[in-house]
mmCIF file of C-alpha atoms and ligand atoms in Angstrom:
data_model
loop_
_atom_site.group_PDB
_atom_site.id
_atom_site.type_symbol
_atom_site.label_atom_id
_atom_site.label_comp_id
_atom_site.label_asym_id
_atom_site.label_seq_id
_atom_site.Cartn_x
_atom_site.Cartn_y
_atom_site.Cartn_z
ATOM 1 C CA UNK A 1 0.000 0.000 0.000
ATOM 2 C CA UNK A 2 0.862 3.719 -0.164
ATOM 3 C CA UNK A 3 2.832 5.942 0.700
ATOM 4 C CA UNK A 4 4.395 6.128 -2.548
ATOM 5 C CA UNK A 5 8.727 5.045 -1.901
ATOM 6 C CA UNK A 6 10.684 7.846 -4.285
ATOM 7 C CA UNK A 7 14.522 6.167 -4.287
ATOM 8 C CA UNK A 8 17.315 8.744 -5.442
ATOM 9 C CA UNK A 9 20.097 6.605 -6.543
ATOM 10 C CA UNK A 10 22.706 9.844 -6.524
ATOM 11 C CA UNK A 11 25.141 6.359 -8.490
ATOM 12 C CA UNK A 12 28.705 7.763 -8.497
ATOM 13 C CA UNK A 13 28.192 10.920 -8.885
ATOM 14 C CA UNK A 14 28.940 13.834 -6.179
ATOM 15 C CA UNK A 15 31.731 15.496 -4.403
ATOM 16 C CA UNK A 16 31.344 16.719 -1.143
ATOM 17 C CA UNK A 17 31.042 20.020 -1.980
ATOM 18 C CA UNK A 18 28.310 19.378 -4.734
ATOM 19 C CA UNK A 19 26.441 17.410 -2.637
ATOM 20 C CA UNK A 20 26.061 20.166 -0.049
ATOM 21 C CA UNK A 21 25.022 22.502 -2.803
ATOM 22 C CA UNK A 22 22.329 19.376 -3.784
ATOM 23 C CA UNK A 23 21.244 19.912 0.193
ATOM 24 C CA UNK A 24 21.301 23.548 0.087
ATOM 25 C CA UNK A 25 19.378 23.972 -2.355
ATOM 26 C CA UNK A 26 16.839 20.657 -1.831
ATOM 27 C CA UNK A 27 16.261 21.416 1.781
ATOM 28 C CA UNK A 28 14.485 24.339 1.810
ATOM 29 C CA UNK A 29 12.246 23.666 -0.870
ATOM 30 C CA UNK A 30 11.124 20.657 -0.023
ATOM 31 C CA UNK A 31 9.990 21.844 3.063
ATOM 32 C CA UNK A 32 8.214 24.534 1.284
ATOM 33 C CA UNK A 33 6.074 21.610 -0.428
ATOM 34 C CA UNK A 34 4.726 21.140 3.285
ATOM 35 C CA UNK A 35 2.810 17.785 4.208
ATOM 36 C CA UNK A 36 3.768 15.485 1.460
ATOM 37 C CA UNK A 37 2.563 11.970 2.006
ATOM 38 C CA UNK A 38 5.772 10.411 0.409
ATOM 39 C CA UNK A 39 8.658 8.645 1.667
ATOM 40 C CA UNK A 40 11.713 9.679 0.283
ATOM 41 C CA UNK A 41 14.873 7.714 0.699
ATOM 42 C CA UNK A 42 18.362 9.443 -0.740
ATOM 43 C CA UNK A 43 21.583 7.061 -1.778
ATOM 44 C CA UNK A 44 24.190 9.186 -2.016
ATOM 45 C CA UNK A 45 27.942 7.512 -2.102
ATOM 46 C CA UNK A 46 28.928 6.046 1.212
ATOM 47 C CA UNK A 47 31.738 8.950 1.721
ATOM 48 C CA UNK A 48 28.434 11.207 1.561
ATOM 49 C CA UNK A 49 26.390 9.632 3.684
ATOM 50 C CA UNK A 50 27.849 11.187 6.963
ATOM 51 C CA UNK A 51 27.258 14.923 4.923
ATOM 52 C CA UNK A 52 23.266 13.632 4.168
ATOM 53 C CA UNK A 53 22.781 12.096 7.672
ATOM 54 C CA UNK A 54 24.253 15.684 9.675
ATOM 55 C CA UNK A 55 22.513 18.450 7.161
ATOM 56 C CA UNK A 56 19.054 16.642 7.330
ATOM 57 C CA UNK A 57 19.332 15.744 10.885
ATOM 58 C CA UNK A 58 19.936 19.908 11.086
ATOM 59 C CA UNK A 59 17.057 20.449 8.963
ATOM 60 C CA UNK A 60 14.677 18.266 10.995
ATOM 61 C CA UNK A 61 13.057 16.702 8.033
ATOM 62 C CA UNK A 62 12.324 13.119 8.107
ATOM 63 C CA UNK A 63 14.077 11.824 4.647
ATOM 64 C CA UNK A 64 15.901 8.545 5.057
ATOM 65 C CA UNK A 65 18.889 7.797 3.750
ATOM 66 C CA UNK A 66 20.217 4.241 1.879
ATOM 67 C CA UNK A 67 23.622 3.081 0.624
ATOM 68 C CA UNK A 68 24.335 2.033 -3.085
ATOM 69 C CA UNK A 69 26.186 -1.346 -2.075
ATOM 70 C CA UNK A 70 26.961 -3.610 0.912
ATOM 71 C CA UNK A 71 30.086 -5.899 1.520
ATOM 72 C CA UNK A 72 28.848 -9.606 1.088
ATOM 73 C CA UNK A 73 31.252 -10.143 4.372
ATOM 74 C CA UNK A 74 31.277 -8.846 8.078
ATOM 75 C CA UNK A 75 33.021 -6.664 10.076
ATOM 76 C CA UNK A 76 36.890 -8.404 10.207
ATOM 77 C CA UNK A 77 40.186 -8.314 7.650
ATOM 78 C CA UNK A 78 38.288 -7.852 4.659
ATOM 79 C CA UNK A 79 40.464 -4.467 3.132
ATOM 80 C CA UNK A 80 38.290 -1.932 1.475
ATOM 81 C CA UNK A 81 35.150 -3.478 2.074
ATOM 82 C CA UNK A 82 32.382 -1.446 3.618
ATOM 83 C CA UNK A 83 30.287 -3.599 5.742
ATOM 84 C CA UNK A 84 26.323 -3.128 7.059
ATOM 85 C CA UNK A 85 27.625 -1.758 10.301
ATOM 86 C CA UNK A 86 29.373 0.822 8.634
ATOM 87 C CA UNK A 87 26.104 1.351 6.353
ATOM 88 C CA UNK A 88 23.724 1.021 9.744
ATOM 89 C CA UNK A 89 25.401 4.181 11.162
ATOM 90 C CA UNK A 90 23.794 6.687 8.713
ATOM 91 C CA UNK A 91 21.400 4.899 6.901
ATOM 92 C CA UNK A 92 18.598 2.345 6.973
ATOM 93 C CA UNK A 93 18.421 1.112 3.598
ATOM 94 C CA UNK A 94 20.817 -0.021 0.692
ATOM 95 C CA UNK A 95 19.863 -0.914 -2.654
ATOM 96 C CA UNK A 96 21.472 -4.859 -3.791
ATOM 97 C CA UNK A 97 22.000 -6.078 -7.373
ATOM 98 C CA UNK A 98 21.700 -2.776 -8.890
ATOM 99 C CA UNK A 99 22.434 -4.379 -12.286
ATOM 100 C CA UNK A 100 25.325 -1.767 -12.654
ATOM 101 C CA UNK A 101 27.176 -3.778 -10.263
ATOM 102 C CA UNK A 102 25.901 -7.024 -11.574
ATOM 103 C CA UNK A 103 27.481 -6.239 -14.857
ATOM 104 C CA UNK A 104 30.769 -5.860 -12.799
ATOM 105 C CA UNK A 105 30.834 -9.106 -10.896
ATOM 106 C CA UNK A 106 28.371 -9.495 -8.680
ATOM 107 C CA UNK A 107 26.478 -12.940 -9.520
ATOM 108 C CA UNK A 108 23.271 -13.929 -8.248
ATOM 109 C CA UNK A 109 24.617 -16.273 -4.908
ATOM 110 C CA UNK A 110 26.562 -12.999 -4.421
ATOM 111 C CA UNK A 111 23.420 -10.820 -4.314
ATOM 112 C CA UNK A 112 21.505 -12.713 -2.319
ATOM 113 C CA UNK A 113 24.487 -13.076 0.453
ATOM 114 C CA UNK A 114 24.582 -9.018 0.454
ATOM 115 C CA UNK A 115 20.516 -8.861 0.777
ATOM 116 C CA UNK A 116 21.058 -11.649 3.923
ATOM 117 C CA UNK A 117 24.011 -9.827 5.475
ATOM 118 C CA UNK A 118 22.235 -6.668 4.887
ATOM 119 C CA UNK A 119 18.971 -8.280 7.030
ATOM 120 C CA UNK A 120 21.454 -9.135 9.744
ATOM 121 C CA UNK A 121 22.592 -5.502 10.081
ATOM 122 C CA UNK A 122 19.204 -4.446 10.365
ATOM 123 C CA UNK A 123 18.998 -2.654 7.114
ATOM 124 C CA UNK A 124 16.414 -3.152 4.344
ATOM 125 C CA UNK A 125 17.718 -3.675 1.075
ATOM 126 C CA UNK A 126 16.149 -2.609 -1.856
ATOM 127 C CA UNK A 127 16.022 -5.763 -4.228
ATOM 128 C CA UNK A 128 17.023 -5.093 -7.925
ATOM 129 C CA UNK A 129 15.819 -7.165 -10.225
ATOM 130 C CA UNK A 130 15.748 -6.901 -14.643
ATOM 131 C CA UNK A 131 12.387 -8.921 -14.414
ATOM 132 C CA UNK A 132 9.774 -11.135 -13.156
ATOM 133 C CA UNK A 133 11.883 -14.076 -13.346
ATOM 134 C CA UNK A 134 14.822 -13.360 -11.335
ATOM 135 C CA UNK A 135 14.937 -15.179 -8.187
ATOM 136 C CA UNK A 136 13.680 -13.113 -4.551
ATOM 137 C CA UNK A 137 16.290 -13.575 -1.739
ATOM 138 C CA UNK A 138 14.212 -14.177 1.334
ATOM 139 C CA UNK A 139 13.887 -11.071 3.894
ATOM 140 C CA UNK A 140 12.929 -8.854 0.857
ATOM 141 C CA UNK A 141 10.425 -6.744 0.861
ATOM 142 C CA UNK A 142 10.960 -4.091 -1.425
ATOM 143 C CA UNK A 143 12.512 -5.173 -5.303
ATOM 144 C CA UNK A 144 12.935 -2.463 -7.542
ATOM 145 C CA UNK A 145 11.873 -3.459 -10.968
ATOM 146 C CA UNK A 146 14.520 -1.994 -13.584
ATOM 147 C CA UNK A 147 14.976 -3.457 -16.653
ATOM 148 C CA UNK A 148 18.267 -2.903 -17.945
ATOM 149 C CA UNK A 149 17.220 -0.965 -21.733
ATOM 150 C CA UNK A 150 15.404 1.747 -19.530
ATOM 151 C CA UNK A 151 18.748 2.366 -17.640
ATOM 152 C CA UNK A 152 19.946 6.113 -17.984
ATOM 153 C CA UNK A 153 18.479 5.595 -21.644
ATOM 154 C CA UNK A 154 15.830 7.927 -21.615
ATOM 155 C CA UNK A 155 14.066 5.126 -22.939
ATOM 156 C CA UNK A 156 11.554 3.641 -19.800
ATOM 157 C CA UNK A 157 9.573 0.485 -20.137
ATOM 158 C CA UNK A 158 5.603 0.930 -20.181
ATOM 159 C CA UNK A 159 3.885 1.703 -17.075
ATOM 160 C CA UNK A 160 1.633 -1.581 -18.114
ATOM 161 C CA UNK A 161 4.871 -3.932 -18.878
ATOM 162 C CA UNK A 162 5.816 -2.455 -15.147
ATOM 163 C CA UNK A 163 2.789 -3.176 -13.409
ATOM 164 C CA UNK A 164 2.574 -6.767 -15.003
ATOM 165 C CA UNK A 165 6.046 -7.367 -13.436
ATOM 166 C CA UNK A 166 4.738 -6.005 -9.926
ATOM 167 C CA UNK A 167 1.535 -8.270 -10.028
ATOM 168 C CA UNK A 168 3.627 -11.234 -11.011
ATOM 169 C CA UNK A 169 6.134 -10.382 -8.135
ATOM 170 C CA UNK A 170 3.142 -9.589 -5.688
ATOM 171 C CA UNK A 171 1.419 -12.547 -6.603
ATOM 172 C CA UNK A 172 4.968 -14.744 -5.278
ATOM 173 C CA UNK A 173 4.193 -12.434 -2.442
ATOM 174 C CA UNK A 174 1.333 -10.195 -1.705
ATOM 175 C CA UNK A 175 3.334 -8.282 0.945
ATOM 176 C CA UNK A 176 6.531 -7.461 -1.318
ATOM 177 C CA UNK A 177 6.306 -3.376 -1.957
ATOM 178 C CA UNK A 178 7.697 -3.179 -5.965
ATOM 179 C CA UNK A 179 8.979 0.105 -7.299
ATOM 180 C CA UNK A 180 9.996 0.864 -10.698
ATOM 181 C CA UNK A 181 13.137 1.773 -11.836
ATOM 182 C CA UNK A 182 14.652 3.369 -15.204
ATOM 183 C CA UNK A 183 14.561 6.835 -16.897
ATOM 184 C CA UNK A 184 11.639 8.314 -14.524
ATOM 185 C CA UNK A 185 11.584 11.495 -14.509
ATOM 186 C CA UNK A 186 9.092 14.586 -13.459
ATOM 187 C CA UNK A 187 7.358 14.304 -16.394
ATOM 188 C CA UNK A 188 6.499 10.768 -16.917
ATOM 189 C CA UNK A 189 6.504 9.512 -12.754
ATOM 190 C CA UNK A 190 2.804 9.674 -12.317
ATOM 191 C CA UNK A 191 1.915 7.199 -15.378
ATOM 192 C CA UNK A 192 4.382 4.721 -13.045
ATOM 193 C CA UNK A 193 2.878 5.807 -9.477
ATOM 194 C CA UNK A 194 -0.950 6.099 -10.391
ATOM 195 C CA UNK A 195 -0.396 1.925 -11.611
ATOM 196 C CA UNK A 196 -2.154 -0.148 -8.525
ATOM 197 C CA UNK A 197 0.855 -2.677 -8.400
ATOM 198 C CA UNK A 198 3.603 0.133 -8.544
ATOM 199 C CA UNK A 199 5.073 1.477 -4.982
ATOM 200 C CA UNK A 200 7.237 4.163 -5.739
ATOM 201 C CA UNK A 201 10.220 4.944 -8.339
ATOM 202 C CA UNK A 202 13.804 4.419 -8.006
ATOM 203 C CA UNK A 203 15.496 7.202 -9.716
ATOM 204 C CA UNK A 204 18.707 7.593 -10.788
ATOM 205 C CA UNK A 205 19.592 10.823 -13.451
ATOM 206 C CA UNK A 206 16.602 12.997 -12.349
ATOM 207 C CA UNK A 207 17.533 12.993 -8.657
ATOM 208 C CA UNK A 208 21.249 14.704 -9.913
ATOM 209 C CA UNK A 209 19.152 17.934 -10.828
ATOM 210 C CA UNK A 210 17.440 19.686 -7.491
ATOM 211 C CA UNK A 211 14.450 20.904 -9.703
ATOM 212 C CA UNK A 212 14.025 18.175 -11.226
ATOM 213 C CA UNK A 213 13.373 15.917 -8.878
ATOM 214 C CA UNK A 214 11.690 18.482 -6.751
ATOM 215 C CA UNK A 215 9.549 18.019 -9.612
ATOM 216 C CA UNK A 216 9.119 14.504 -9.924
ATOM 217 C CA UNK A 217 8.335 14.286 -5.437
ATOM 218 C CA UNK A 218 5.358 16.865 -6.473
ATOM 219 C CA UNK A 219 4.024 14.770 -9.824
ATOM 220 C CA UNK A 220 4.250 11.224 -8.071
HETATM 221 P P1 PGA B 301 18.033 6.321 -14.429
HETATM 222 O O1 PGA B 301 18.692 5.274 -13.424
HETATM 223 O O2 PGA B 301 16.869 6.950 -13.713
HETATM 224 O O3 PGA B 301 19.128 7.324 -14.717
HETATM 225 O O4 PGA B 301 17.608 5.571 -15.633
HETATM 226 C C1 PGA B 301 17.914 4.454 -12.618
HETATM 227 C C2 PGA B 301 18.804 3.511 -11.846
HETATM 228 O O5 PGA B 301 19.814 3.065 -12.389
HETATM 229 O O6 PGA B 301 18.527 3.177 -10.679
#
């Protein structure tokens, strides 16, 4: 059911400096938009999570916040990796499988380790997955449907190809929230959101640009 999720996936994109600008100018104006009845979750990079977490904290607006990636592995001697505790002290969420990092490695038993170890840390992962067939680590509960041609394209799927895939996924499981995912933007959001199966919108390009996506939060 509703509230509508709207996911910015900020990808690799961002300094710090830009992504205070992003806040400085965000902030404010979406708290002029007043009551909205939306839950917005940001994934910045994890060395911007700490800058996300402190200015929204300041702002006293209740956005949450998600990571792009998990380690597949604990806390221990696992160089370079950052692990859900690291994640769990800024954020609650983290999108798994994105399939930008499945096209650099990461193979389905690797996936569904990072959405278990992601459970253990007390996060909730936000499930990629290309289509109805792909296989639903358990503990999910919200898959992102993003088929890889509508990726940064410009070119999205149909709202009705989308909400087949969400009735097929909420038919494995009535309680699984599904968003779509791939070239939503302000103008074509709503065709996504008004769908019955459809949850919310993962966005990645849109959410760069403040107005944008200021946009897009009002049209959902
Ligand atoms: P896009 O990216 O909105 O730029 O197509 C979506 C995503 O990759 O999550």
């Amino acid at each position: 059911m509703k509230p509508l999720l709207l996911v910015a996936n900020f990808k690799s994109y961002m300094t710090k400096n830009e992504a205070k600008n992003w806040l400085e100018e965000f902030v404010p104006a979406y708290k002029n938009l007043g009551n909205i009845d939306k839950k917005i979750i940001l994934c910045p990079a994890f060395t911007l999570l700490e800058t996300f977490k402190n200015f929204l904290e300041n702002a006293n607006i209740s956005i949450e916040l998600g990571a792009q990636n998990i380690s597949r592995l604990p806390e221990g001697p696992y160089t370079g990796e950052v692990n859900g505790a690291h994640i769990k002290d800024f954020a609650n969420y983290v999108i798994v499988g994105h399939s930008e990092r499945r096209q650099y490695g990461e193979d389905e038993s690797v996936v569904e380790e990072k959405a278990r170890i992601a459970k253990d840390y007390s996060l909730t992962s936000i499930f990629c997955v290309q289509g109805a067939d792909n296989k639903i680590p358990e503990d999910v509960s919200i898959i992102a449907y993003e088929p890889v041609f509508a990726i940064g394209s410009g070119n999205p799927d149909t709202p009705e190809n989308a909400e087949d895939v969400a009735m097929k996924m909420k038919k494995l499981n009535k309680d699984y929230k599904v968003i779509y995912g791939g070239s939503v933007d302000s103008a074509n959001v709503n065709s996504f959101t008004k769908m019955g199966g459809i949850d919310g919108v993962l966005v990645g390009k849109a959410s760069l640009d403040v107005k944008e996506f200021l946009k897009l939060i009002e049209n959902a």
